[in-house]
CSV table of C-alpha atoms in Angstrom, one decimal:
chain,number,residue,atom,x,y,z
A,640,MET,CA,59.0,133.3,-33.0
A,641,SER,CA,59.4,134.7,-29.5
A,642,ALA,CA,61.2,137.9,-28.4
A,643,LEU,CA,63.4,136.9,-25.4
A,644,THR,CA,64.4,139.3,-22.6
A,645,LEU,CA,67.1,139.0,-20.0
A,646,PRO,CA,69.1,141.3,-17.7
A,647,ARG,CA,72.2,142.5,-19.5
A,648,MET,CA,74.4,141.0,-16.8
A,649,ILE,CA,73.7,138.4,-14.1
A,650,ARG,CA,76.2,137.3,-11.5
A,651,VAL,CA,75.3,134.2,-9.6
A,652,GLY,CA,76.9,132.3,-6.8
A,653,GLY,CA,77.9,132.3,-3.1
A,654,GLY,CA,79.7,135.5,-2.2
A,655,VAL,CA,79.0,137.4,-5.4
A,656,LEU,CA,77.7,140.4,-3.5
A,657,ALA,CA,81.4,141.3,-3.1
A,658,GLU,CA,81.6,141.8,-6.9
A,659,ALA,CA,78.7,144.3,-7.0
A,660,GLY,CA,81.0,147.3,-7.1
A,661,GLN,CA,83.0,146.0,-10.1
A,662,ALA,CA,79.9,145.0,-11.9
A,663,VAL,CA,78.2,148.4,-11.4
A,664,ALA,CA,81.4,150.2,-12.5
A,665,LEU,CA,81.0,148.5,-15.9
A,666,LEU,CA,77.7,150.4,-16.3
A,667,SER,CA,79.3,153.8,-15.7
A,668,ILE,CA,76.8,154.6,-12.9
A,669,LYS,CA,78.2,157.1,-10.4
A,670,ARG,CA,75.3,157.9,-7.9
A,671,LEU,CA,73.0,155.1,-6.8
A,672,ALA,CA,69.8,155.1,-4.8
A,673,ILE,CA,69.6,151.9,-2.7
A,674,ILE,CA,65.9,151.0,-2.2
A,675,THR,CA,65.7,148.6,0.7
A,676,ASP,CA,63.8,148.0,4.0
A,677,LYS,CA,64.4,148.7,7.6
A,678,TYR,CA,65.3,145.1,8.5
A,679,LEU,CA,68.3,145.0,6.1
A,680,LEU,CA,69.4,148.4,7.4
A,681,THR,CA,69.6,147.0,10.9
A,682,THR,CA,71.4,143.8,10.0
A,683,GLY,CA,74.4,145.6,8.5
A,684,ALA,CA,73.7,144.2,5.0
A,685,VAL,CA,73.2,147.7,3.6
A,686,ASP,CA,76.4,149.0,5.1
A,687,ARG,CA,78.2,146.0,3.5
A,688,LEU,CA,76.7,146.8,0.1
A,689,GLN,CA,77.6,150.5,0.4
A,690,GLY,CA,81.2,149.6,1.3
A,691,VAL,CA,81.6,147.3,-1.7
A,692,LEU,CA,80.3,150.1,-4.0
A,693,ALA,CA,82.3,152.9,-2.3
A,694,ALA,CA,85.5,150.9,-3.0
A,695,GLN,CA,84.8,151.5,-6.7
A,696,GLY,CA,84.0,155.2,-6.2
A,697,ILE,CA,80.3,154.8,-6.5
A,698,GLU,CA,78.2,157.1,-4.2
A,699,THR,CA,75.0,155.8,-2.6
A,700,LEU,CA,71.9,157.2,-1.0
A,701,VAL,CA,69.7,154.9,1.0
A,702,PHE,CA,65.8,154.8,1.0
A,703,SER,CA,64.7,152.3,3.6
A,704,ASP,CA,61.0,153.1,3.8
A,705,THR,CA,59.7,150.3,1.5
A,706,VAL,CA,56.7,148.3,2.7
A,707,PRO,CA,55.6,144.7,2.1
A,708,ASP,CA,53.6,144.6,-1.2
A,709,PRO,CA,54.6,148.1,-2.4
A,710,THR,CA,52.0,150.8,-2.6
A,711,SER,CA,51.7,153.7,-5.0
A,712,ASP,CA,52.3,156.1,-2.0
A,713,CYS,CA,55.5,154.3,-1.2
A,714,VAL,CA,56.6,154.3,-4.8
A,715,ASP,CA,55.9,158.1,-5.0
A,716,ALA,CA,58.1,158.7,-2.0
A,717,ALA,CA,60.9,156.5,-3.4
A,718,THR,CA,60.6,158.4,-6.7
A,719,CYS,CA,60.9,161.8,-5.1
A,720,PHE,CA,64.0,160.4,-3.2
A,721,VAL,CA,65.6,159.3,-6.4
A,722,ARG,CA,65.0,162.6,-8.2
A,723,ALA,CA,66.0,164.8,-5.2
A,724,GLY,CA,69.3,162.8,-4.9
A,725,GLY,CA,70.2,163.3,-8.5
A,726,CYS,CA,70.7,159.5,-8.9
A,727,ASP,CA,71.6,158.0,-12.2
A,728,GLY,CA,70.6,154.5,-11.2
A,729,VAL,CA,68.7,152.5,-8.6
A,730,ILE,CA,69.4,149.3,-6.7
A,731,GLY,CA,66.6,147.2,-5.4
A,732,PHE,CA,68.1,145.4,-2.4
A,733,GLY,CA,65.9,142.9,-0.5
A,734,GLY,CA,62.9,140.8,-1.3
A,735,GLY,CA,60.4,141.3,-4.1
A,736,SER,CA,58.9,144.4,-2.4
A,737,PRO,CA,62.1,146.6,-2.4
A,738,ILE,CA,63.0,145.3,-5.9
A,739,ASP,CA,59.6,146.1,-7.3
A,740,THR,CA,59.6,149.5,-5.6
A,741,ALA,CA,63.0,150.3,-7.1
A,742,LYS,CA,61.7,149.3,-10.6
A,743,ALA,CA,58.7,151.5,-10.3
A,744,ALA,CA,60.8,154.5,-9.0
A,745,ALA,CA,63.3,154.0,-11.8
A,746,VAL,CA,60.5,154.4,-14.3
A,747,LEU,CA,58.6,157.2,-12.7
A,748,ALA,CA,61.8,159.2,-12.0
A,749,VAL,CA,62.2,159.8,-15.8
A,750,ARG,CA,58.6,160.3,-16.8
A,751,GLN,CA,55.5,162.1,-15.6
A,752,GLY,CA,52.3,160.5,-14.3
A,753,LYS,CA,51.3,157.9,-11.7
A,754,MET,CA,51.7,154.2,-11.4
A,755,ARG,CA,48.0,153.6,-12.3
A,756,ASP,CA,48.7,155.1,-15.7
A,757,LEU,CA,51.1,152.2,-16.4
A,758,LYS,CA,49.1,149.2,-15.3
A,759,ALA,CA,48.4,146.3,-17.7
A,760,PRO,CA,47.6,146.2,-20.5
A,761,HIS,CA,49.9,149.2,-20.9
A,762,GLN,CA,53.5,148.3,-21.9
A,763,GLU,CA,56.2,150.6,-20.7
A,764,ASP,CA,59.2,150.1,-23.0
A,765,ASN,CA,60.7,153.6,-22.8
A,766,PRO,CA,64.1,153.7,-21.1
A,767,ALA,CA,64.1,154.1,-17.3
A,768,LEU,CA,67.0,154.8,-15.0
A,769,PRO,CA,69.3,151.7,-14.9
A,770,ILE,CA,67.9,149.1,-12.5
A,771,ILE,CA,70.2,146.8,-10.4
A,772,ALA,CA,68.5,144.0,-8.5
A,773,ILE,CA,70.0,142.2,-5.5
A,774,PRO,CA,67.5,139.7,-4.1
A,775,THR,CA,67.8,138.6,-0.5
A,776,THR,CA,65.0,136.0,-0.8
A,777,ALA,CA,64.6,133.1,-3.1
A,778,GLY,CA,61.2,133.4,-4.7
A,779,THR,CA,59.9,136.4,-6.6
A,780,GLY,CA,62.3,136.2,-9.5
A,781,SER,CA,61.9,140.0,-9.9
A,782,GLU,CA,65.6,140.3,-10.5
A,783,ALA,CA,65.1,138.8,-13.9
A,784,THR,CA,61.7,140.1,-15.0
A,785,ARG,CA,60.1,142.9,-17.0
A,786,PHE,CA,57.3,143.3,-14.4
A,787,THR,CA,56.6,145.1,-11.2
A,788,ILE,CA,53.5,144.8,-8.9
A,789,VAL,CA,52.2,147.9,-7.1
A,790,THR,CA,49.0,148.3,-5.1
A,791,ASP,CA,47.1,151.5,-5.8
A,792,THR,CA,46.7,153.2,-2.4
A,793,GLU,CA,43.4,154.8,-3.3
A,794,THR,CA,41.6,151.8,-4.8
A,795,ASP,CA,43.4,148.8,-3.2
A,796,GLU,CA,43.9,147.4,-6.7
A,797,LYS,CA,47.1,145.3,-7.0
A,798,MET,CA,48.4,146.5,-10.4
A,799,LEU,CA,50.5,144.5,-12.8
A,800,CYS,CA,52.9,146.8,-14.6
A,801,ALA,CA,54.9,145.4,-17.5
A,802,GLY,CA,57.5,146.4,-20.1
A,803,LEU,CA,61.2,146.5,-20.9
A,804,ALA,CA,61.6,149.6,-18.7
A,805,TYR,CA,61.3,147.3,-15.6
A,806,LEU,CA,64.0,144.8,-16.7
A,807,PRO,CA,67.1,145.1,-14.6
A,808,VAL,CA,70.4,145.8,-16.4
A,809,LEU,CA,72.3,143.9,-13.7
A,810,SER,CA,71.3,141.2,-11.2
A,811,ILE,CA,73.5,140.0,-8.3
A,812,VAL,CA,72.2,136.6,-7.2
A,813,ASP,CA,74.0,135.5,-4.0
A,814,TYR,CA,72.4,132.6,-2.2
A,815,GLU,CA,74.4,133.4,1.0
A,816,LEU,CA,72.0,136.4,1.5
A,817,THR,CA,69.1,133.9,2.0
A,818,LEU,CA,70.8,131.8,4.8
A,819,THR,CA,69.1,133.9,7.5
A,820,MET,CA,65.6,133.6,6.0
A,821,PRO,CA,63.1,132.3,8.6
A,822,PRO,CA,61.1,129.1,7.7
A,823,ARG,CA,57.8,130.9,6.9
A,824,LEU,CA,59.5,133.3,4.5
A,825,THR,CA,61.5,130.4,3.0
A,826,ALA,CA,58.3,128.4,2.4
A,827,ASP,CA,56.2,131.2,0.9
A,828,THR,CA,58.9,132.6,-1.4
A,829,GLY,CA,59.9,129.1,-2.5
A,830,ILE,CA,56.4,128.1,-3.4
A,831,ASP,CA,56.1,131.5,-5.2
A,832,ALA,CA,59.1,130.5,-7.3
A,833,LEU,CA,57.6,127.0,-8.0
A,834,THR,CA,54.3,128.7,-9.0
A,835,HIS,CA,56.3,130.8,-11.5
A,836,ALA,CA,57.9,127.8,-13.0
A,837,ILE,CA,54.7,125.7,-13.3
A,838,GLU,CA,52.6,128.6,-14.7
A,839,ALA,CA,55.3,129.6,-17.2
A,840,TYR,CA,55.4,126.0,-18.5
A,841,VAL,CA,51.6,125.6,-18.9
A,842,SER,CA,51.2,129.2,-20.2
A,843,ARG,CA,49.6,129.8,-23.6
A,844,LEU,CA,52.6,132.0,-24.3
A,845,ALA,CA,55.2,129.3,-23.4
A,846,ASN,CA,58.1,128.8,-25.9
A,847,PRO,CA,61.1,126.5,-26.0
A,848,PHE,CA,63.3,128.9,-24.1
A,849,SER,CA,60.9,129.5,-21.3
A,850,ASP,CA,60.1,125.8,-21.2
A,851,ALA,CA,63.8,125.0,-20.6
A,852,MET,CA,64.1,127.5,-17.8
A,853,ALA,CA,60.8,126.5,-16.2
A,854,LEU,CA,61.6,122.7,-16.2
A,855,SER,CA,65.1,123.4,-14.8
A,856,ALA,CA,63.6,125.6,-12.1
A,857,MET,CA,61.2,122.8,-11.0
A,858,ARG,CA,64.1,120.3,-10.8
A,859,ALA,CA,66.0,122.7,-8.6
A,860,ILE,CA,63.2,123.8,-6.3
A,861,TRP,CA,61.1,120.7,-5.7
A,862,PRO,CA,63.5,118.4,-3.9
A,863,TRP,CA,65.4,121.2,-2.2
A,864,LEU,CA,62.7,123.6,-0.9
A,865,PRO,CA,61.7,121.3,2.0
A,866,LYS,CA,65.3,120.9,3.0
A,867,ALA,CA,65.8,124.7,3.0
A,868,TYR,CA,62.7,125.0,5.2
A,869,HIS,CA,63.7,122.3,7.7
A,870,GLU,CA,67.4,123.1,7.6
A,871,PRO,CA,67.8,126.9,7.2
A,872,GLY,CA,71.6,126.6,7.2
A,873,ASN,CA,71.8,124.0,4.5
A,874,ARG,CA,73.9,125.8,1.9
A,875,THR,CA,73.3,123.3,-0.9
A,876,ALA,CA,69.6,123.6,-0.4
A,877,ARG,CA,69.7,127.4,-0.4
A,878,GLU,CA,71.8,127.5,-3.5
A,879,HIS,CA,69.5,125.2,-5.5
A,880,VAL,CA,66.3,127.1,-4.4
A,881,MET,CA,67.9,130.5,-5.2
A,882,PHE,CA,69.1,129.4,-8.6
A,883,GLY,CA,65.7,127.8,-9.3
A,884,ALA,CA,63.9,131.0,-8.4
A,885,LEU,CA,66.1,133.0,-10.8
A,886,GLN,CA,65.4,130.5,-13.6
A,887,ALA,CA,61.6,130.6,-12.8
A,888,GLY,CA,61.7,134.4,-13.0
A,889,ILE,CA,63.4,134.2,-16.4
A,890,ALA,CA,60.8,131.6,-17.5
A,891,PHE,CA,57.7,133.6,-16.6
A,892,SER,CA,59.2,136.9,-17.8
A,893,ASN,CA,59.5,135.3,-21.2
A,894,ALA,CA,56.2,133.5,-21.1
A,895,SER,CA,53.7,134.6,-18.5
A,896,VAL,CA,52.0,133.6,-15.3
A,897,GLY,CA,48.4,132.4,-15.2
A,898,LEU,CA,45.4,132.1,-13.1
A,899,VAL,CA,47.2,131.6,-9.7
A,900,HIS,CA,48.7,135.0,-10.0
A,901,GLY,CA,45.6,136.6,-11.4
A,902,MET,CA,43.6,135.4,-8.3
A,903,SER,CA,46.5,136.0,-5.9
A,904,ARG,CA,47.0,139.7,-6.5
A,905,PRO,CA,43.5,140.7,-5.2
A,906,ILE,CA,44.0,138.7,-2.1
A,907,GLY,CA,47.2,140.5,-1.4
A,908,ALA,CA,45.6,143.9,-2.1
A,909,HIS,CA,42.4,143.5,0.0
A,910,PHE,CA,43.7,141.3,2.8
A,911,HIS,CA,47.4,142.2,2.9
A,912,VAL,CA,48.5,138.6,2.6
A,913,ALA,CA,52.1,138.2,1.4
A,914,HIS,CA,52.2,137.4,-2.3
A,915,GLY,CA,54.0,134.1,-2.0
A,916,LEU,CA,51.7,132.9,0.7
A,917,SER,CA,48.5,133.8,-1.3
A,918,ASN,CA,50.0,131.9,-4.3
A,919,ALA,CA,50.7,128.9,-2.1
A,920,MET,CA,47.1,129.0,-0.8
A,921,LEU,CA,45.8,128.9,-4.4
A,922,LEU,CA,48.3,126.7,-6.3
A,923,PRO,CA,46.7,123.2,-5.6
A,924,ALA,CA,43.1,124.2,-6.3
A,925,VAL,CA,43.9,126.3,-9.4
A,926,THR,CA,46.1,123.5,-10.7
A,927,ARG,CA,43.3,120.9,-10.2
A,928,TRP,CA,40.9,123.2,-12.1
A,929,SER,CA,43.3,124.1,-14.9
A,930,ILE,CA,44.5,120.5,-15.8
A,931,LYS,CA,41.7,120.0,-18.4
A,932,GLY,CA,43.3,122.9,-20.4
A,933,HIS,CA,46.5,121.1,-21.0
A,934,GLU,CA,46.8,117.8,-19.2
A,935,ALA,CA,50.0,116.8,-20.9
A,936,ARG,CA,51.9,119.9,-19.7
A,937,TYR,CA,50.9,119.4,-16.1
A,938,ALA,CA,51.9,115.7,-16.5
A,939,ASP,CA,55.3,116.9,-17.7
A,940,CYS,CA,55.7,119.0,-14.5
A,941,ALA,CA,54.9,115.9,-12.4
A,942,ARG,CA,57.5,113.8,-14.2
A,943,THR,CA,60.1,116.6,-14.1
A,944,MET,CA,59.8,116.9,-10.3
A,945,GLY,CA,59.9,113.1,-9.8
A,946,ILE,CA,56.2,113.0,-8.7
A,947,ALA,CA,55.3,110.6,-11.6
A,948,THR,CA,57.4,108.1,-13.5
A,949,ALA,CA,58.3,108.6,-17.1
A,950,ASP,CA,55.7,106.0,-18.3
A,951,ALA,CA,52.8,107.3,-16.2
A,952,GLU,CA,49.6,108.2,-18.1
A,953,ASN,CA,49.1,111.9,-18.4
A,954,ALA,CA,45.8,111.9,-16.4
A,955,GLN,CA,47.4,110.0,-13.5
A,956,ALA,CA,50.6,112.1,-13.5
A,957,ALA,CA,48.6,115.3,-13.4
A,958,ALA,CA,46.4,114.0,-10.6
A,959,TRP,CA,49.5,113.1,-8.6
A,960,LEU,CA,50.8,116.6,-9.2
A,961,VAL,CA,47.8,118.1,-7.4
A,962,GLU,CA,48.2,115.7,-4.5
A,963,ALA,CA,51.9,116.5,-4.2
A,964,LEU,CA,51.2,120.2,-4.2
A,965,ARG,CA,48.7,119.7,-1.4
A,966,ALA,CA,51.2,117.6,0.6
A,967,LEU,CA,53.9,120.2,0.1
A,968,ASN,CA,51.6,122.9,1.6
A,969,GLN,CA,51.0,120.6,4.6
A,970,GLU,CA,54.7,119.9,5.1
A,971,LEU,CA,55.5,123.6,4.9
A,972,ALA,CA,52.6,124.6,7.2
A,973,VAL,CA,50.8,126.8,4.6
A,974,PRO,CA,47.6,128.0,6.1
A,975,GLY,CA,44.3,128.4,4.1
A,976,PRO,CA,42.6,131.8,4.1
A,977,ARG,CA,40.4,130.8,7.0
A,978,GLN,CA,43.2,129.3,9.0
A,979,TYR,CA,45.3,132.5,8.4
A,980,GLY,CA,42.5,134.5,10.1
A,981,LEU,CA,40.9,136.3,7.2
A,982,ASP,CA,37.4,137.6,7.7
A,983,GLY,CA,35.0,135.2,6.1
A,984,GLU,CA,32.2,137.7,5.5
A,985,ARG,CA,34.6,140.1,3.9
A,986,TRP,CA,36.0,137.3,1.8
A,987,ARG,CA,32.5,136.4,0.5
A,988,SER,CA,31.5,140.0,-0.2
A,989,LEU,CA,34.7,140.8,-2.1
A,990,ARG,CA,34.7,137.7,-4.3
A,991,PRO,CA,33.0,139.4,-7.3
A,992,LEU,CA,35.4,142.3,-7.1
A,993,MET,CA,38.4,140.1,-6.7
A,994,ALA,CA,37.3,138.0,-9.7
A,995,GLU,CA,36.9,141.1,-11.8
A,996,GLN,CA,40.3,142.4,-10.8
A,997,ALA,CA,41.9,139.0,-11.5
A,998,LEU,CA,40.5,139.0,-15.0
A,999,ALA,CA,41.4,142.6,-15.6
A,1000,SER,CA,45.1,141.8,-14.9
A,1001,GLY,CA,45.3,139.7,-18.0
A,1002,SER,CA,47.1,136.8,-16.4
A,1003,PRO,CA,44.1,134.4,-16.4
A,1004,GLY,CA,43.9,134.8,-20.2
A,1005,ASN,CA,47.2,133.1,-20.5
A,1006,ASN,CA,46.1,130.1,-18.4
A,1007,PRO,CA,45.7,126.8,-20.2
A,1008,ARG,CA,42.0,126.8,-19.2
A,1009,VAL,CA,40.6,130.3,-19.2
A,1010,PRO,CA,37.9,131.0,-16.6
A,1011,ASP,CA,35.0,133.4,-16.4
A,1012,ALA,CA,34.2,135.4,-13.2
A,1013,ALA,CA,31.8,132.8,-11.9
A,1014,GLN,CA,34.4,130.0,-12.2
A,1015,ILE,CA,37.0,132.2,-10.4
A,1016,ILE,CA,34.5,132.8,-7.6
A,1017,ALA,CA,34.0,129.1,-7.3
A,1018,ILE,CA,37.7,128.6,-6.9
A,1019,TYR,CA,37.8,131.3,-4.2
A,1020,ASP,CA,35.1,129.3,-2.4
A,1021,GLU,CA,37.1,126.0,-2.7
A,1022,VAL,CA,40.2,127.7,-1.4
A,1023,TRP,CA,38.3,129.1,1.6
A,1024,GLY,CA,37.1,125.5,2.3
């Protein structure tokens, strides 16, 4: 039997940002720290959110110094801001980085210690400040998960931190906030969400609930992500990808991710590649390597996304899945590490450390085929090309 976790409340749909004040009022929160980034501050989106909350008598303070792929130094600064402001709740408003920063600050604001004390396999289940998540990108699923990812500033380790403390009590999922996403961000976050769905479905910790969410997410993301990429103003495409990303987040929060994420985090930490992009770089190669672990599950993914027919043999369907993932990367102009401009000599020298850090995260252990360090290094070599 599986223990399922979900945010207490989720509001989904175009324009639901306008309902944020009413929803927060139900939680009896009076003074909120909005954790966001400079871009959303300049667009007027933060002002709009503050206005919606103020209409319900909710005070807000704004911390806009988050950074892509949050660091422990940034989390420490946000934590001090939350404490100094006397806030009784936090809002993560933005992409995965502001939301993950908000989650970490909500936890550290009520306990002593550093983020490195909380990295996996530690589980932080003690109550944190209430977390509200309002995503402006369709990809990370952080609005529905019990995880946060923070890079240790001193060691460059990208730490997975898990536990019920990081689970939002309220998520506002408004696809209209994604209409201004540029193509590159649309592609990277969208493939991130697709990765969540696939890895949750093939995970050793998968269960009937996570399976249902993962398969539904694949059906929503696969046909609509290219449309959202090529037609940024396509509201139907944006709505499907946003809802699929939410379902994918629910899926992996209740199952797990696997080898793609385990290998992706060190790339982000050492080379500062955006998380969604490093996932996209890895997804086809890791899928090809992992198929032997559970061919039937990968075949299910292919059939669900319409890549293979219902009567296709498992081996053929799984092979078509790998080909389709490679084709998607080509269509969405996903570069490999070399094409992206990463330093080849540094990549080669860091492979053993990256493999060690990938295994230490625990995610590869939930993959259908579990690798050792040498096999991870070989995949890094394949991805480099």
